[in-house]
Each structure stands twice: as C-alpha cells, then as structure tokens.
Short mmCIF file of C-alpha atoms in Angstrom, two decimals:
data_model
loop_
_atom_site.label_atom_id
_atom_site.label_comp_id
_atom_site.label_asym_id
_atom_site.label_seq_id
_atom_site.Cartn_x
_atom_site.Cartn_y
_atom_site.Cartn_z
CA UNK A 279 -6.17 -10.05 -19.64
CA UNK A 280 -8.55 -10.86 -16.43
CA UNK A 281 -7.26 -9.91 -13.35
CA UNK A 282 -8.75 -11.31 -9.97
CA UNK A 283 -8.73 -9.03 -7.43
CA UNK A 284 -11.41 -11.09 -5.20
CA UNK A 285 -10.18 -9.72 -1.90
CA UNK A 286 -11.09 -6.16 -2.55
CA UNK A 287 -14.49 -7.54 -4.50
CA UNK A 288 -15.45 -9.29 -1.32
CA UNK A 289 -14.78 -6.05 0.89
CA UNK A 290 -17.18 -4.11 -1.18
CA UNK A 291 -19.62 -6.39 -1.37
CA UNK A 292 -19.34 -6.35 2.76
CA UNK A 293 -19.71 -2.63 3.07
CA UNK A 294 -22.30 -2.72 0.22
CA UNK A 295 -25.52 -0.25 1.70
CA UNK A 296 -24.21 0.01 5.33
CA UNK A 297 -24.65 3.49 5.02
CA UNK A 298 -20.85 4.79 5.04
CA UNK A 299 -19.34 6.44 1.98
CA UNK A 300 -16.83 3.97 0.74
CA UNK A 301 -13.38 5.48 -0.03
CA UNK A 302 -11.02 3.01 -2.30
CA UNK A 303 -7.27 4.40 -1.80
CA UNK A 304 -4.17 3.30 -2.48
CA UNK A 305 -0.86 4.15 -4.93
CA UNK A 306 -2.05 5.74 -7.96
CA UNK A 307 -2.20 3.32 -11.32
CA UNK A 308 -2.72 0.43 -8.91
CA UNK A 309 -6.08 -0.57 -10.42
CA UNK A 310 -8.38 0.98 -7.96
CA UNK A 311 -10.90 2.55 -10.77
CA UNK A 312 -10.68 -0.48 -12.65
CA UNK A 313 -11.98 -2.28 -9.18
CA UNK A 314 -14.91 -0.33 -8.87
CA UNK A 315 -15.68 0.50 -12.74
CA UNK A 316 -15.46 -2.73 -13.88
CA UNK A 317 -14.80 -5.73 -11.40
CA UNK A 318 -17.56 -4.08 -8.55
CA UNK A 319 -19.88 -3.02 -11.21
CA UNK A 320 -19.57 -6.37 -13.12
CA UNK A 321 -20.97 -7.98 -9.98
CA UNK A 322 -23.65 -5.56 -9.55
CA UNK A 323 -24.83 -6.34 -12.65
CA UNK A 324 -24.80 -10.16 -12.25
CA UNK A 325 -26.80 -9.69 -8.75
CA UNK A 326 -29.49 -8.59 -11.06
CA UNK A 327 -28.74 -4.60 -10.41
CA UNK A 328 -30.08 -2.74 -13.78
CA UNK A 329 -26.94 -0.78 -15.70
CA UNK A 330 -29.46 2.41 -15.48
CA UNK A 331 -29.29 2.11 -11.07
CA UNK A 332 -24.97 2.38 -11.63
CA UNK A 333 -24.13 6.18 -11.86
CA UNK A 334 -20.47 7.10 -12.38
CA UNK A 335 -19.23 10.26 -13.14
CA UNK A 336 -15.33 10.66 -13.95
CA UNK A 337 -14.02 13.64 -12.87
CA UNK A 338 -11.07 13.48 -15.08
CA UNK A 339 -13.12 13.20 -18.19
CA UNK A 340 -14.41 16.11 -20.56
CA UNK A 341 -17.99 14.61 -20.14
CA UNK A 342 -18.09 15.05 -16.18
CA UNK A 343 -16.47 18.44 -16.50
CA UNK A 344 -18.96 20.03 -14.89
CA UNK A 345 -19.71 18.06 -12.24
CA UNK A 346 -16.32 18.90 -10.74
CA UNK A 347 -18.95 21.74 -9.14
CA UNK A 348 -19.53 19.88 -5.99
CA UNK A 349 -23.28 21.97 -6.40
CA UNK A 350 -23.96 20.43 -9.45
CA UNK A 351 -22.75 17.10 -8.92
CA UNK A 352 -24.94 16.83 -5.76
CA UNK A 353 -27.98 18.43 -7.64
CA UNK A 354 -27.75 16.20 -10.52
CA UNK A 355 -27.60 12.70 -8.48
CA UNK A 356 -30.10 14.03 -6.05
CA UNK A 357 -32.67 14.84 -9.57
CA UNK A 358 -31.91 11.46 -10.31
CA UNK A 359 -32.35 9.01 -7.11
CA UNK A 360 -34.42 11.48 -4.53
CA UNK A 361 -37.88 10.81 -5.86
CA UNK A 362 -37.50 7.09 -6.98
CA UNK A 363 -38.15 3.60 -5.11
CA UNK A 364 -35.09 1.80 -6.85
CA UNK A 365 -31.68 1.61 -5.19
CA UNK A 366 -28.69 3.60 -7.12
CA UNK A 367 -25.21 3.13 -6.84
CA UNK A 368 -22.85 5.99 -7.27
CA UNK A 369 -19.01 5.67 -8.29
CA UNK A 370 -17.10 8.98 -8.56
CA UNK A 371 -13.78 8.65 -9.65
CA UNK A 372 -11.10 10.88 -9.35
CA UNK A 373 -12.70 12.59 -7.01
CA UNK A 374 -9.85 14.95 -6.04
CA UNK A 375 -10.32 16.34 -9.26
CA UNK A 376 -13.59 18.08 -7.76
CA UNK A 377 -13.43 21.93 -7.27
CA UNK A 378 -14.17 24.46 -4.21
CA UNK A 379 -16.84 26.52 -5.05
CA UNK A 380 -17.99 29.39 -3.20
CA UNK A 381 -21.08 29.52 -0.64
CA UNK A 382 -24.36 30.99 -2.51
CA UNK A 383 -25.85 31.89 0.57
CA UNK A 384 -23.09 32.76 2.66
CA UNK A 385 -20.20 34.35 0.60
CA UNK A 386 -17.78 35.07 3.40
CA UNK A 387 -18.44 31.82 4.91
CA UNK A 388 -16.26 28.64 3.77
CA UNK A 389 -16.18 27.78 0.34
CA UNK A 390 -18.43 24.20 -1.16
CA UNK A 391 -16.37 21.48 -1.34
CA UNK A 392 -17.17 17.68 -2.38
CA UNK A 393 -17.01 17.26 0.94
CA UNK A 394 -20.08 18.67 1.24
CA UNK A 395 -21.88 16.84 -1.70
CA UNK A 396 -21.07 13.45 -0.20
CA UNK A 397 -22.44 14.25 3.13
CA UNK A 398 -25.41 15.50 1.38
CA UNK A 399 -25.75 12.45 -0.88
CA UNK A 400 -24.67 9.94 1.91
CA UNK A 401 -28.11 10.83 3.91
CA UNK A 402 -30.17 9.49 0.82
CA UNK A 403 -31.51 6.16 1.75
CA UNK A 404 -31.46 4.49 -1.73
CA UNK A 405 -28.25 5.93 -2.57
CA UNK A 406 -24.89 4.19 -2.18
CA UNK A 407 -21.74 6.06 -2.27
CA UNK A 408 -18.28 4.91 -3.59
CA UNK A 409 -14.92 7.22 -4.50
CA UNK A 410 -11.61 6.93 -5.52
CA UNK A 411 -8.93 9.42 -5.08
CA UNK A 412 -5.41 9.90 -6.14
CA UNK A 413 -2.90 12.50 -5.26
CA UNK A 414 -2.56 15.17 -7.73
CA UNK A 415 -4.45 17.27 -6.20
CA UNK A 416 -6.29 15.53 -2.85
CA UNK A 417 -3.61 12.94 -1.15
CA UNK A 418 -6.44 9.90 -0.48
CA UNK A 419 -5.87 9.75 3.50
CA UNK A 420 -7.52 13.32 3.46
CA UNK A 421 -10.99 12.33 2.90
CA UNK A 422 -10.58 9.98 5.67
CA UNK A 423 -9.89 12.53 7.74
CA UNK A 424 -12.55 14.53 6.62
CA UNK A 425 -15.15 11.26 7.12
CA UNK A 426 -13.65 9.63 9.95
CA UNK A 427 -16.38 7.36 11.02
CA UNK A 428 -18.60 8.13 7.92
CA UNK A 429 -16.34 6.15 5.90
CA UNK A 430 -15.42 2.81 5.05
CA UNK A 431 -11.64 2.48 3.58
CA UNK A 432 -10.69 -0.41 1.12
CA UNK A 433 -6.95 0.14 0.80
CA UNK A 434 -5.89 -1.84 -2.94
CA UNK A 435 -2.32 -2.48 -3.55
CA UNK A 436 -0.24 -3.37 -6.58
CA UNK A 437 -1.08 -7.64 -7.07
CA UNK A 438 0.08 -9.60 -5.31
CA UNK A 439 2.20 -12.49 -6.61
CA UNK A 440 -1.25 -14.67 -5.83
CA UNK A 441 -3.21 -12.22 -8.12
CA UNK A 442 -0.20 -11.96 -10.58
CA UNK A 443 0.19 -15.48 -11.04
CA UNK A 444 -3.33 -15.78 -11.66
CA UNK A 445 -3.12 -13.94 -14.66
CA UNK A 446 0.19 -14.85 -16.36
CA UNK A 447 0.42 -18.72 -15.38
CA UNK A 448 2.62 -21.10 -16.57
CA UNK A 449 5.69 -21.87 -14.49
CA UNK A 450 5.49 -20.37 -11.06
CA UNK A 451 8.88 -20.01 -10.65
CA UNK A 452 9.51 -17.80 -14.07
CA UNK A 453 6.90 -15.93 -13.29
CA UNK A 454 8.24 -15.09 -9.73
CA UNK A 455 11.41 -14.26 -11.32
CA UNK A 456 9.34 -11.74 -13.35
CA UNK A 457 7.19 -10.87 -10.10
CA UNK A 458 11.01 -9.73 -8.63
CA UNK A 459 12.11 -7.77 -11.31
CA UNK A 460 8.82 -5.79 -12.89
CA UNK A 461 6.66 -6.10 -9.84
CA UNK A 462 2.63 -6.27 -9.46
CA UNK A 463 1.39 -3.00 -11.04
CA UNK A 464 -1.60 -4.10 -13.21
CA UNK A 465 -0.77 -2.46 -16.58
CA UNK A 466 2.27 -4.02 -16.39
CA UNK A 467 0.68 -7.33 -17.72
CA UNK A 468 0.15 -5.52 -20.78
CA UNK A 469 3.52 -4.27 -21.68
CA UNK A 470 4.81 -5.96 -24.91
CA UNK A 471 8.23 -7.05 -23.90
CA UNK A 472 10.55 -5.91 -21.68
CA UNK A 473 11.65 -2.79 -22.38
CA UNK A 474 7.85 -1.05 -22.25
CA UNK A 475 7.51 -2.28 -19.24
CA UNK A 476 10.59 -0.71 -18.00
CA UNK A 477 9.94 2.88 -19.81
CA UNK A 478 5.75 2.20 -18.05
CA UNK A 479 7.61 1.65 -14.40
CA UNK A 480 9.79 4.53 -15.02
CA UNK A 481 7.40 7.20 -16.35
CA UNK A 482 5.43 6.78 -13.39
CA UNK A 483 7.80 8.59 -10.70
CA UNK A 484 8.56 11.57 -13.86
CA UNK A 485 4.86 11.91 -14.81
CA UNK A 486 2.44 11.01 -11.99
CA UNK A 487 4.04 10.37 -8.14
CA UNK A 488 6.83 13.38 -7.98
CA UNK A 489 4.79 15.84 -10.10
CA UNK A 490 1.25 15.28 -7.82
CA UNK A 491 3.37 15.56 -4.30
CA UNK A 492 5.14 18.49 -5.85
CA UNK A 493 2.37 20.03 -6.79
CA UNK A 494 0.15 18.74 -4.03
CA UNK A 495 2.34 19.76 -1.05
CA UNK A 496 4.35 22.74 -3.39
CA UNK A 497 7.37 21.39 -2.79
CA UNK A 498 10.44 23.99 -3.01
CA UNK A 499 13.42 21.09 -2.79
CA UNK A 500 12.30 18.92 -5.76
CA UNK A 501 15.73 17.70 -6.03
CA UNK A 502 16.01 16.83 -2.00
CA UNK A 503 12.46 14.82 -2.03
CA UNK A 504 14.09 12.62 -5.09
CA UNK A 505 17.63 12.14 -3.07
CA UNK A 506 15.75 10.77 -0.21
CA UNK A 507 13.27 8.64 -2.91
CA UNK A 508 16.48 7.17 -3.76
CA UNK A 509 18.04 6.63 -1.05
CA UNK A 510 15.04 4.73 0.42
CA UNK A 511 14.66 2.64 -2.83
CA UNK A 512 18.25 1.76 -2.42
CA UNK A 513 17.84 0.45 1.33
CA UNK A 514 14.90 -0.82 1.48
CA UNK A 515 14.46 -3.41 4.62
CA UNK A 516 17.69 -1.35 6.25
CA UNK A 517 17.02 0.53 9.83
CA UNK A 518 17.32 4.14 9.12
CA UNK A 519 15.83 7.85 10.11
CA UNK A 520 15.53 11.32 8.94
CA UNK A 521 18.58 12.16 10.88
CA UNK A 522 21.02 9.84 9.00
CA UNK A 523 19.49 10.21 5.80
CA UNK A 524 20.55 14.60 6.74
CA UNK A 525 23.93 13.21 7.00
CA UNK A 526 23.79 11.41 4.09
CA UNK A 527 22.29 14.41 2.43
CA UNK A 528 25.08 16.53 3.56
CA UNK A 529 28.09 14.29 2.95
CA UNK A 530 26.83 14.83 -1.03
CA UNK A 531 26.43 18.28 -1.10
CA UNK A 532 27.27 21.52 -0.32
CA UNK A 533 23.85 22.71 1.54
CA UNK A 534 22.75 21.13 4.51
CA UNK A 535 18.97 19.50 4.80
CA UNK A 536 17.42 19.75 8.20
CA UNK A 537 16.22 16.46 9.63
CA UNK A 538 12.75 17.92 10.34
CA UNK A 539 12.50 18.99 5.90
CA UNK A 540 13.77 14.92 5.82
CA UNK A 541 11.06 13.67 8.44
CA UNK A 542 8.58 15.98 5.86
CA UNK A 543 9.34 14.79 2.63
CA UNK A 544 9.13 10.74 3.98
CA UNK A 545 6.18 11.40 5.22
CA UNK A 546 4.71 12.73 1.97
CA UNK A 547 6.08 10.13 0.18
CA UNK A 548 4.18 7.49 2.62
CA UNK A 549 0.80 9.79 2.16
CA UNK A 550 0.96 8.75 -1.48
CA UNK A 551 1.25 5.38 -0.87
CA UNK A 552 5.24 5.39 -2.37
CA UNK A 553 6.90 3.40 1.23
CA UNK A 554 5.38 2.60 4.58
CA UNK A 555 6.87 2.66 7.53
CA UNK A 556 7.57 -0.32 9.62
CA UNK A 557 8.36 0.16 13.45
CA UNK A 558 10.78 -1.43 15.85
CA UNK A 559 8.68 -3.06 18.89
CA UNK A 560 10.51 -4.67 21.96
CA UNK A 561 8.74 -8.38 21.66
CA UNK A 562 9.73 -8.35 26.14
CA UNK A 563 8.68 -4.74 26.98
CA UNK A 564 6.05 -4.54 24.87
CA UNK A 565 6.63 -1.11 23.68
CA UNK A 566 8.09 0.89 20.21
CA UNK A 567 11.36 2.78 19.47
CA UNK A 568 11.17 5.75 18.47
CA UNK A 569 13.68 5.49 15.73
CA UNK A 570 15.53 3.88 13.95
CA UNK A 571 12.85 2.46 11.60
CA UNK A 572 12.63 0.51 8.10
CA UNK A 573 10.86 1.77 4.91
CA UNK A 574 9.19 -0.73 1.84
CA UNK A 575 8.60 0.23 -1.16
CA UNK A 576 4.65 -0.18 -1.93
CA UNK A 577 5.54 -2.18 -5.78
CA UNK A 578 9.29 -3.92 -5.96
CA UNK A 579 9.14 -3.14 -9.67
CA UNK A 580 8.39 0.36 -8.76
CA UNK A 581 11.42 0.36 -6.16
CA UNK A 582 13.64 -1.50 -8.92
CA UNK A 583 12.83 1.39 -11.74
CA UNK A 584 13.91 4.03 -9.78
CA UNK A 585 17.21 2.71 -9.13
CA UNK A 586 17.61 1.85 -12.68
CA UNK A 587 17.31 -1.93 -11.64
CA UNK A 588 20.62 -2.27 -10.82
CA UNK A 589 20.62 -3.38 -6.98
CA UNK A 590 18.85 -6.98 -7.58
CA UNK A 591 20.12 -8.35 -4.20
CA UNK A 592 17.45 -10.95 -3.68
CA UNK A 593 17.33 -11.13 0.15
CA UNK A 594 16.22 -7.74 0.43
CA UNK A 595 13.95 -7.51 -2.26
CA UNK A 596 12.77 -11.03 -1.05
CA UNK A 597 12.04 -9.36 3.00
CA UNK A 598 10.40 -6.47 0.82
CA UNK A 599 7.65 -8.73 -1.00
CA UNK A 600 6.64 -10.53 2.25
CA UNK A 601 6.09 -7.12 3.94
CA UNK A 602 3.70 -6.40 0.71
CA UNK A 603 2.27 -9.55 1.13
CA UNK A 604 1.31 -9.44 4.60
CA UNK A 605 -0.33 -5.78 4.73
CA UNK A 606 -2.33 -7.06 1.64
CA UNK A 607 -3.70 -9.56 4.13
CA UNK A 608 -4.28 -6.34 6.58
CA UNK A 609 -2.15 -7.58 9.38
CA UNK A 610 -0.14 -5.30 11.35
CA UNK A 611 3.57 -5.57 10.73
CA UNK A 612 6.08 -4.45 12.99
CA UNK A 613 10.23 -5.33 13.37
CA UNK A 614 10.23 -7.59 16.02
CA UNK A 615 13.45 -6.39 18.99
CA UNK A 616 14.51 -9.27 21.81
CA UNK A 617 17.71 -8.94 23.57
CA UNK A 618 20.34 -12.20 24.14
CA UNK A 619 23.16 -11.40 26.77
CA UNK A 620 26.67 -11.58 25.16
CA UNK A 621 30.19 -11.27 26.08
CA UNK A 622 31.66 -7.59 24.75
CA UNK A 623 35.22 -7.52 23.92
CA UNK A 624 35.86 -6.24 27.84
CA UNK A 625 34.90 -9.87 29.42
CA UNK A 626 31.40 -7.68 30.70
CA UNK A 627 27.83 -9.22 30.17
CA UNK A 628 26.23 -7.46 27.44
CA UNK A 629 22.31 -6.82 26.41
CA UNK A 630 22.67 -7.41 22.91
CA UNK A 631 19.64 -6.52 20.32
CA UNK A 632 18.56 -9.37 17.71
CA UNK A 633 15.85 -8.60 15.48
CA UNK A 634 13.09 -10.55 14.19
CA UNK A 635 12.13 -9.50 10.42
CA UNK A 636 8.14 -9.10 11.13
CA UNK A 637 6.84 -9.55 14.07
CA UNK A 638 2.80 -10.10 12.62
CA UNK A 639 -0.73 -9.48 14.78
CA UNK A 640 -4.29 -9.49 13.94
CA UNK A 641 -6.51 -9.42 16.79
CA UNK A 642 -4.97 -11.28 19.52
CA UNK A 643 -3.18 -13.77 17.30
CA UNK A 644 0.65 -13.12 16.89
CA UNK A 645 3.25 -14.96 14.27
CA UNK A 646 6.75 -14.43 14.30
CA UNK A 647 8.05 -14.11 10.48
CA UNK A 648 11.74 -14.14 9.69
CA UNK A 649 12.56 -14.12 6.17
CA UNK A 650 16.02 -15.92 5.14
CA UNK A 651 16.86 -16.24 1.64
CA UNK A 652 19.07 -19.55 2.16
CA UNK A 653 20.19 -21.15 5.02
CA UNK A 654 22.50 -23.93 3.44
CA UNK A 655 24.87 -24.93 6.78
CA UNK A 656 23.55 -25.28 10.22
CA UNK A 657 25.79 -22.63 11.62
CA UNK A 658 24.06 -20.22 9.07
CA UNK A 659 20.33 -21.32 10.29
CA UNK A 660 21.22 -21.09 14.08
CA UNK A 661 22.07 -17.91 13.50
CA UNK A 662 18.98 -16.63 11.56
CA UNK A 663 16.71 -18.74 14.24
CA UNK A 664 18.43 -17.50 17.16
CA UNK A 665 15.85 -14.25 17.90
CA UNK A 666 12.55 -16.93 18.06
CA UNK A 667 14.25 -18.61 21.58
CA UNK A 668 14.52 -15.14 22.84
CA UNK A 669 11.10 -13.93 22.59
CA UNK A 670 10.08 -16.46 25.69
CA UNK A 671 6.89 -17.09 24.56
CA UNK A 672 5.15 -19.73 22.10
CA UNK A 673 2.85 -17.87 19.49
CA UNK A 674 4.08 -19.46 15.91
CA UNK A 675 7.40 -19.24 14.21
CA UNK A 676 7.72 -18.93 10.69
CA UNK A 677 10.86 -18.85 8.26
CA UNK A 678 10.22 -18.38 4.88
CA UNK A 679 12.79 -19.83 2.33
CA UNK A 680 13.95 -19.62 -1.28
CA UNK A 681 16.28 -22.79 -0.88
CA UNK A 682 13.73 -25.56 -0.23
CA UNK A 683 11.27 -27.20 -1.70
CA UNK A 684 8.44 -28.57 0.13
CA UNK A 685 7.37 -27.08 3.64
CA UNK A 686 8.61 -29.24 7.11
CA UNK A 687 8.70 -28.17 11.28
CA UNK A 688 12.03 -28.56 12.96
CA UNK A 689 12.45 -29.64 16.25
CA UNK A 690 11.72 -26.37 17.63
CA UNK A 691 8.16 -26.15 16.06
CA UNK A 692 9.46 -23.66 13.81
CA UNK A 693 7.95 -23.92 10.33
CA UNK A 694 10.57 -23.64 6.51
CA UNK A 695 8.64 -23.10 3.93
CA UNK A 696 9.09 -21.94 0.32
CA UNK A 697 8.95 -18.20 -0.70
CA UNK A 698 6.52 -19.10 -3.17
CA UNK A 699 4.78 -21.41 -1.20
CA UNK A 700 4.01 -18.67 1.41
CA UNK A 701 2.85 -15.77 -0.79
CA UNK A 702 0.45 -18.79 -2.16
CA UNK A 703 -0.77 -19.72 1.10
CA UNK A 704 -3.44 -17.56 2.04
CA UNK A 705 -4.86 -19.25 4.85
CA UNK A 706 -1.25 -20.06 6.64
CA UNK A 707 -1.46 -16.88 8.73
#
C-alpha cells in the first residue's frame, strides 16, 4: 500500500546539500526509515541521481555489521566519495546502533564515537549526510544535542488522518472511526483484520518502547515507569503533574514514589517520543505556569492499546488528535488560561480560570482552537465559547466539531467546523 508522506519529502528536499547532517527522529516504527529508504531515495532517483551515488548502510543488519565501527564506517564512505567529482548521498539508519571505539592514537583520551564519523564525513563537499535514530540504545534528541547547529531535524509522526485517508479511502467517516480506534502507525495499514492490528499496537510497548527506555536509561522501577504510562494513557487531555501522579502512586501501593523519580520517568517517556507535554500560558500576562500541565499521547491507537481500548470517550480522544494534528503542521501548541470574574458562594468577586483547549502560534500569527465534541443547545455552546471573549484581543477563533456538517462563522466571527473537515484542511491555519 502507498503511503504519502509529502510533508516530510518536501523538508528533505529543502535541506537537500545545505551542508548540515540531517537527523530524521521521531517514535520508533513510525516510518522514518521507510521515508528516507524508499520515499527520499525514490525521488533521488527520479531527479536523475544514479542508484550507485545513494549509499546506505543499516546498522541493524548483519551486512553493515561492521560498520557499527564508527572508524570503519567513516573510512569506507570517505574510499568511496573523497576522490570522485559526482555527488553521493549517504543514509545511515539505525544509527544508534553504532559502537564506541577506542582512540588509536590517544588511548586514554575519549573513546570514537559516530559522532565523530559524521563530523568527519559532514566536511566532504560532495557528500550529503542523512540518519535515523531510535531509542534502544541512543534516545534521537541526543544527536541533536551533540550537532546543535550542524544539524537539520525532520521530526515524522505516526499519519496523520490526511495521510491515512490517503491510503485506505472510501468513506471518510468509517475510516475516521478506524483512525480513532487503531490510530496512524504505518504498519498498521497492513494488519489483516482487527485483531493483528491490536496484538501489532500492543507488542510495541512489551517489545520495543519499555524495553529500549529500560535499557537505555537502566531503569530500576520498571513497574513505576508503566503505572505512570498508564496513568497518562488513561488521562490524556486532563491537567496533571508529577506530584499528583506520587499521590496517585501511593494511594495504590505500599511504597511511596518521589515526585522528582515521577518528573524522571515522564520525561523519558517524552524523550522517546511516547507523550509531549503541553503547557498552560496566561493568554493576558503573557507568561507559563509552572504546573499543572497536560500530556498526549504521540499515536491514539498507541494510547488506546495500552489501556486495553477500553476508555473510548470520544471528546478526549477527539482534543488528543487535533493536538497530533497541529504539531504535525509544526505549530506551537500551548493550553490557552484567561480569567472571567465570578461570584463565589461568599457574595465576593472572584478571578475565575477558563481555559482555552490550544492556544496555536507560528511566527507572529496566533489562532485560538477549542475543541468541542457537540454543542447541541445554546446554553451548552455559550459555555464552551465563553474563554474566546475573555482573551480581549481579535487573532482567529476556531471550534472544531463532530456534530455538524458543513463549516459556518457565528456572529462573533468564530468559525464551527467539522472534525474531519479540519484535520483535512491543511491550509486553514
């Protein structure tokens, strides 16, 4: 089955021979090899770029074995492209399968790393330099670290429902329903009925994402890290922080967890790509809580698996795939905070907090998202629409709806429009 994934393709062919080592990250399974291997390379090829100027060496392959040596990876792509007038294109994959080796000239000194080989293959005119990482044993945001402004990042994510549609077709509502329940990981599409792609979603938090941040981070509370994996999967879209997951932790069981082994544990599980974070920002004062915050899972189906897809409550799983949605499209997504003054139950005025679902920016432009499954009496929409009259300015309001059919403005200039409509809509934004 073809999958589009014309985005990412267009931000490759962008950073193609700028002279940066291009570093494709993102959850593991979530097609980035197959982006560069085939989709990338495909175009290469059509642009009249000869299969003999494409080098890729996979590092999780018998045949690449060696060049896990970051010595004799460098060596043999340097024998190859150093003395010749042609322009080469390398893909290593897996590159956090690559090995330290140590110093032949300095053997006290700090050990080879691959590190190392890309800088030395980066400064080779002809050459151009892509990678992909996952986190077994190298989380993917560490390289950028290590190449922080030698580097160009293309961050892929599961498909979208724009890219999953493309491939499956027919009726765009059944295949939403399916988008809801199994989610946009790629091999999914591939699954012969239902109950593979269950076991797939499934086997990939036993097999790949708790094993490599186990073994990446060694990990001594195994059992804690998969509490608080559940507990986020079961509140997605819901303000929490380390401390009340603790007390969560500790209402359960016997030994107390220590909010700091809590703020740990999230934080690996956002390193490899599992939930990002999503901050509270006062719309007025122009400035972030520190806690509490909201967490979304990177893949619903992912998020649904883990939970045994039991909690299908469609508002939040709905507020989760617009969040998806709109870091796909590389805005920056915060929970929007404006205060109304209300009466408390003494007869005193009151600041009272009302939160808008995703406050968007890119640049200097700013959109106001809230996301409202229904709204079927008026009492029900003044209530959702209340936080856009509070935020006293007039960038553009958005509510995005399950319940209607084609897109209108009310009075207030605030647009309804279908979910489905939306996540189509690439230029709305």
């Amino acid at each position: 089955m073809d999958i589009k994934r014309d985005s990412y393709l267009q931000q490759l062919i962008s950073y193609r021979f700028d002279g940066l080592v291009k570093v494709i990250t993102g959850i593991r399974r979530c097609g980035k090899s197959y982006l560069l291997k085939n989709i990338y390379k495909d175009y290469l090829l059509q642009d009249g770029v000869k299969e003999e100027q494409i080098i890729i060496i996979e590092l999780d392959l018998a045949k690449d074995i060696k060049y896990r040596n970051p010595l004799l990876l460098s060596q043999y792509v340097r024998e190859m492209v150093e003395n010749s007038k042609e322009e080469f294109y390398l893909f290593i994959d897996e590159i956090q399968m690559s090995d330290e080796v140590p110093n032949p000239y300095n053997k006290e000194g700090k050990k080879i790393t691959f590190y190392d080989a890309l800088n030395d293959l980066r400064s080779l005119s002809n050459l151009d330099v892509y990678v992909t990482g996952s986190n077994s044993k190298m989380l993917s945001s560490d390289i950028l670290t290590e190449f922080r402004g030698r580097s160009d990042e293309i961050r892929v994510h599961p498909l979208s429902f724009a890219e999953y549609y493309s491939a499956v077709g027919g009726d765009k509502n059944e295949a939403f329903d399916d988008y809801t329940f199994y989610g946009g990981m790629p091999l999914i599409l591939s699954r012969p009925n239902d109950a593979a792609k269950m076991t797939y979603l499934k086997s990939l938090f036993t097999e790949v994402y708790i094993k490599d941040i186990v073994e990446r981070k060694k990990i001594e509370r195994q059992d804690v890290l998969e509490q608080i994996l559940d507990l986020l999967c079961s509140s997605i879209g819901s303000l929490t922080n380390p401390t009340k997951i603790a007390d969560t932790l500790r209402s359960k069981q016997t030994l107390g967890v220590a909010a700091n082994t809590i703020r740990s544990y999230i934080g690996h599980l956002e390193d490899a790509f599992l939930f990002s974070e999503s901050k509270r920002y006062d719309v007025k004062g122009k400035s972030y809580f520190d806690s509490p915050n909201k967490y979304y899972s990177e893949d619903i189906g992912l998020r649904n698996a883990r939970i045994g897809f039991r909690q299908q409550e469609m508002t939040h799983i709905m507020e989760n795939i617009i969040y998806n949605e709109l870091m796909i499209r590389q805005f920056s997504v915060d929970v929007g905070v404006v205060y109304a003054r209300t009466i408390n139950q003494n007869g005193n005025s009151v600041r009272t907090p009302r939160e808008i679902d995703f406050v968007v920016t890119s640049g200097g432009k700013k959109t106001y998202i809230q996301s409202a499954y229904s709204m079927p009496t008026e009492e029900k929409a003044e209530v959702e629409l209340r936080c856009f009259a509070l935020t006293g300015d007039s960038f553009p309001k958005i509510v995005v709806r399950k319940d209607i059919g084609k897109r209108w403005y009310d009075e207030n200039g605030i647009l309804n429009i279908n979910l489905i409509d939306f996540l189509l809509d690439k230029e709305l934004i």
